[in-house]
CSV table of C-alpha atoms in Angstrom, one decimal:
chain,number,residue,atom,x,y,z
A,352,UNK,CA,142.6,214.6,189.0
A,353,UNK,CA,145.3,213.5,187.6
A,354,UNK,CA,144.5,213.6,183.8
A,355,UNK,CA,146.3,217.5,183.2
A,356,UNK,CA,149.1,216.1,184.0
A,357,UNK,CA,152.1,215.3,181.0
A,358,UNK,CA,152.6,212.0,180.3
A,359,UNK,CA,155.8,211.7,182.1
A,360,UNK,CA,154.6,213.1,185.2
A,361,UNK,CA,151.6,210.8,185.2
A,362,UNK,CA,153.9,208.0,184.5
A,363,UNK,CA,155.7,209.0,188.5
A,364,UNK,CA,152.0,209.9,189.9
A,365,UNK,CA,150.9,206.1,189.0
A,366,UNK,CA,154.5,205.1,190.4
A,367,UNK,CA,154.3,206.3,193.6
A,368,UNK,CA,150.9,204.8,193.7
A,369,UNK,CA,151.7,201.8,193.0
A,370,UNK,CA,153.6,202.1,196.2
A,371,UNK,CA,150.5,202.9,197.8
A,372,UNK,CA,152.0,206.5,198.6
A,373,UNK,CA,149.7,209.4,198.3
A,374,UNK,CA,152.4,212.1,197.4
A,375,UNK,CA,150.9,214.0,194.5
A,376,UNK,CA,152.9,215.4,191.6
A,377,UNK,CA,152.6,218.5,190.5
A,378,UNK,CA,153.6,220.8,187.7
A,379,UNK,CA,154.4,224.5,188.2
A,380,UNK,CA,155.2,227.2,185.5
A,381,UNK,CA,158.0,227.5,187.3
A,382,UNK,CA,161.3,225.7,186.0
A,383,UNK,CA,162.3,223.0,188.4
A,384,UNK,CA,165.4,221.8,186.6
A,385,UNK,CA,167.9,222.8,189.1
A,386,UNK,CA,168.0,222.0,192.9
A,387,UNK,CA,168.2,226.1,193.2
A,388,UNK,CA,165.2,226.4,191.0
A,389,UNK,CA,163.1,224.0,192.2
A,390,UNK,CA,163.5,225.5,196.6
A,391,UNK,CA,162.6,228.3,195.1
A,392,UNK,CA,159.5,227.2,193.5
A,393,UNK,CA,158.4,225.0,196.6
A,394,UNK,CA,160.4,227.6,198.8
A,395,UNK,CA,161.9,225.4,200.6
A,396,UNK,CA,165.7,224.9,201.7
A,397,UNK,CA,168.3,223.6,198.6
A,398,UNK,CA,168.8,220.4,200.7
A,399,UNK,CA,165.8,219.4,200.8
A,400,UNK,CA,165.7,218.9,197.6
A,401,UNK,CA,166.3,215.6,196.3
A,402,UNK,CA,168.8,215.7,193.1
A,403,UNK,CA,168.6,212.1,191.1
A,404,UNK,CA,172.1,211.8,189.6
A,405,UNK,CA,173.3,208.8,186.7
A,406,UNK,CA,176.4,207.7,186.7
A,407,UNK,CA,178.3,204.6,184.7
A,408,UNK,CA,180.4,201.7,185.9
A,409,UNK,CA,183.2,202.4,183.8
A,410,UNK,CA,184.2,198.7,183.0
A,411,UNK,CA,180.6,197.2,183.7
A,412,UNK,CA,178.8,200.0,182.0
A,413,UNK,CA,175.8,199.7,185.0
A,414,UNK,CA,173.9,202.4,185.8
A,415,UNK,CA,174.5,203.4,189.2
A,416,UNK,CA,171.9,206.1,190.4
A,417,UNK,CA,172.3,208.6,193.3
A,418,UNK,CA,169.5,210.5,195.1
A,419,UNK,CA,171.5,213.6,196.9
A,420,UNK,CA,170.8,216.5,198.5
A,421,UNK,CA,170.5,219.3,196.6
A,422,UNK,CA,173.1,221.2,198.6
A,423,UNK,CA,175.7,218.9,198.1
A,424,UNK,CA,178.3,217.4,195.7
A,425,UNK,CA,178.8,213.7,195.0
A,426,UNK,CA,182.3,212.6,195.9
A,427,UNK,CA,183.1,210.3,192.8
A,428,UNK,CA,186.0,208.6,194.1
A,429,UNK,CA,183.6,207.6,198.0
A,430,UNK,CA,180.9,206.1,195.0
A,431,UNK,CA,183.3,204.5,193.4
A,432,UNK,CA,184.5,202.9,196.5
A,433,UNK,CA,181.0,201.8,197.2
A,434,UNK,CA,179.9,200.4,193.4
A,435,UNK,CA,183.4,198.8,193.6
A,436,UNK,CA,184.8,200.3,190.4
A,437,UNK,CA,185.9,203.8,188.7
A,438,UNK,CA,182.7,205.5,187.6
A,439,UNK,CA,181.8,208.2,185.4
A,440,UNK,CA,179.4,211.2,184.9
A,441,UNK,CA,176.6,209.4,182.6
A,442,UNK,CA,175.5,211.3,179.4
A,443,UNK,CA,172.2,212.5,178.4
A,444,UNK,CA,171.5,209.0,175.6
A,445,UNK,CA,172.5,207.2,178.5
A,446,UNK,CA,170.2,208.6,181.3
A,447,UNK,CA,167.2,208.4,179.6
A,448,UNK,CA,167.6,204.7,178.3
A,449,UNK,CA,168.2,203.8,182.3
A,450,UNK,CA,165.6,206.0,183.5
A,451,UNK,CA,163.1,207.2,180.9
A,452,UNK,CA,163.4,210.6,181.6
A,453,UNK,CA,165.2,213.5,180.6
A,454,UNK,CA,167.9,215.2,182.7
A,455,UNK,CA,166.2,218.0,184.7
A,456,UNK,CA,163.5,216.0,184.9
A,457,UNK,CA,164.6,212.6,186.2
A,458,UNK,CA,162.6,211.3,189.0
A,459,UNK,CA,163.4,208.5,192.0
A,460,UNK,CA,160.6,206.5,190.7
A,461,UNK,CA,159.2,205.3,187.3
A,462,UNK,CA,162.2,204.1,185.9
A,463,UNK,CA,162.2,201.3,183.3
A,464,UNK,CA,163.6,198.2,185.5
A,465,UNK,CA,164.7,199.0,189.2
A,466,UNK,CA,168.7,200.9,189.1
A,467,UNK,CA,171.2,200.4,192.1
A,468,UNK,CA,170.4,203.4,194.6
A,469,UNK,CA,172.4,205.4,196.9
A,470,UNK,CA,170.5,207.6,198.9
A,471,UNK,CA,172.8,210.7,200.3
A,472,UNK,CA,172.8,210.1,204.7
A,473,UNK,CA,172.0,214.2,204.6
A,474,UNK,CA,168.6,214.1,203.0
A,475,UNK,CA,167.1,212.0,206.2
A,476,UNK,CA,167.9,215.0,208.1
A,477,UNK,CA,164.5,216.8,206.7
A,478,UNK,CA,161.2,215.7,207.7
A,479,UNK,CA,159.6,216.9,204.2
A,480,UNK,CA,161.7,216.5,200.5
A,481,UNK,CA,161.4,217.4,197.0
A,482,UNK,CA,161.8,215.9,194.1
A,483,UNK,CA,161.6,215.8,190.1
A,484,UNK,CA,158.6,214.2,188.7
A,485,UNK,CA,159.7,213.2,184.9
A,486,UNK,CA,160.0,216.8,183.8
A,487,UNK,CA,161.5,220.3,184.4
A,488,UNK,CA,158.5,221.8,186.3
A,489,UNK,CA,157.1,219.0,187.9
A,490,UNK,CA,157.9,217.5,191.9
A,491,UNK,CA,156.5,215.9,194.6
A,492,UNK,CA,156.9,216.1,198.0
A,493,UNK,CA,157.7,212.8,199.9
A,494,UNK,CA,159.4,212.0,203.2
A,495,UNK,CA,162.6,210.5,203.7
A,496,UNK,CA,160.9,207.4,205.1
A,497,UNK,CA,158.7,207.6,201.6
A,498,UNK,CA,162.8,208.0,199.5
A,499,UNK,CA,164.0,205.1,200.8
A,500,UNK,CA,160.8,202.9,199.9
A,501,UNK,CA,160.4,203.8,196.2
A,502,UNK,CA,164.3,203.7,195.6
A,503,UNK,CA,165.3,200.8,197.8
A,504,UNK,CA,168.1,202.5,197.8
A,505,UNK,CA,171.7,202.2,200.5
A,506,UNK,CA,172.2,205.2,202.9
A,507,UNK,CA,175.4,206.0,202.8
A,508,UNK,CA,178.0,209.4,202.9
A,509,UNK,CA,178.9,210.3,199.6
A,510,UNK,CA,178.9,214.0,199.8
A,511,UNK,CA,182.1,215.5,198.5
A,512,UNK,CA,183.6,217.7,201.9
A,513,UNK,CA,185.3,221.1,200.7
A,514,UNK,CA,189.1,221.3,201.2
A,515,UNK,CA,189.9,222.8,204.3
């Protein structure tokens, strides 16, 4: 069943697996590279959708890695607070060699050797989420029970509140 799948997306499926999950991955014509694209293809509220975001310890040069909600912004400066130095937005080289996938495609799960997780408080608010399966049209759907597990990662409040 899971042999028309691309290598990458295989390469989650047998993740989550290996977690003894049975969320299954699956690839739509649809572009799912975007938090915006991919509720539309699932039609399912922007929030629910799970955004995996690298950024870089500026003086350590650590990955730090953010699952957010797909309707929100990160606030930098709250991360930085958290990772306990300045951070910055990670490039493209960069996110692969942490993750092993490209960006638009970069999923919770599969990465090379486990990253330092924050998972965005929001996202437990939904019983069902989205999110990228190692390319721009493929996702899973997983709960936020299920997010947690795979990513091991810290709840914490790291959206990025408009100005009033």
């Amino acid at each position: 069943m899971d042999s028309n799948l691309s290598a990458s997306a295989k390469r989650v499926q047998d993740a989550l697996h290996g977690f003894g999950l049975d969320c299954k991955v699956k690839e739509l014509a649809e572009s799912t590279r975007t938090a915006v694209d991919a509720a539309n293809a699932v039609g399912c509220d922007v929030g629910q959708i799970v955004k995996s975001l690298v950024f870089r310890g500026k003086a350590s040069g650590k990955a730090i890695f953010v699952v957010a909600s797909g309707a929100n912004q990160v606030n930098e400066k709250s991360l930085a607070s958290l990772v306990g130095e300045k951070i910055g937005k990670a490039d493209a080289d960069f996110v692969r060699e942490q993750t092993g996938f490209a960006i638009g495609g970069v999923s919770p799960v599969g990465h090379p050797a486990p990253l330092h997780t924050y998972v965005d408080e929001d996202l437990l608010g939904y019983d069902e989420l989205w999110a990228a399966a190692g390319t721009p049209h493929a996702l899973f759907s997983l709960t936020p029970e299920q997010l947690c597990l795979i990513t091991s990662g810290e709840v914490v409040n790291i959206k990025k509140v408009a100005a009033p």
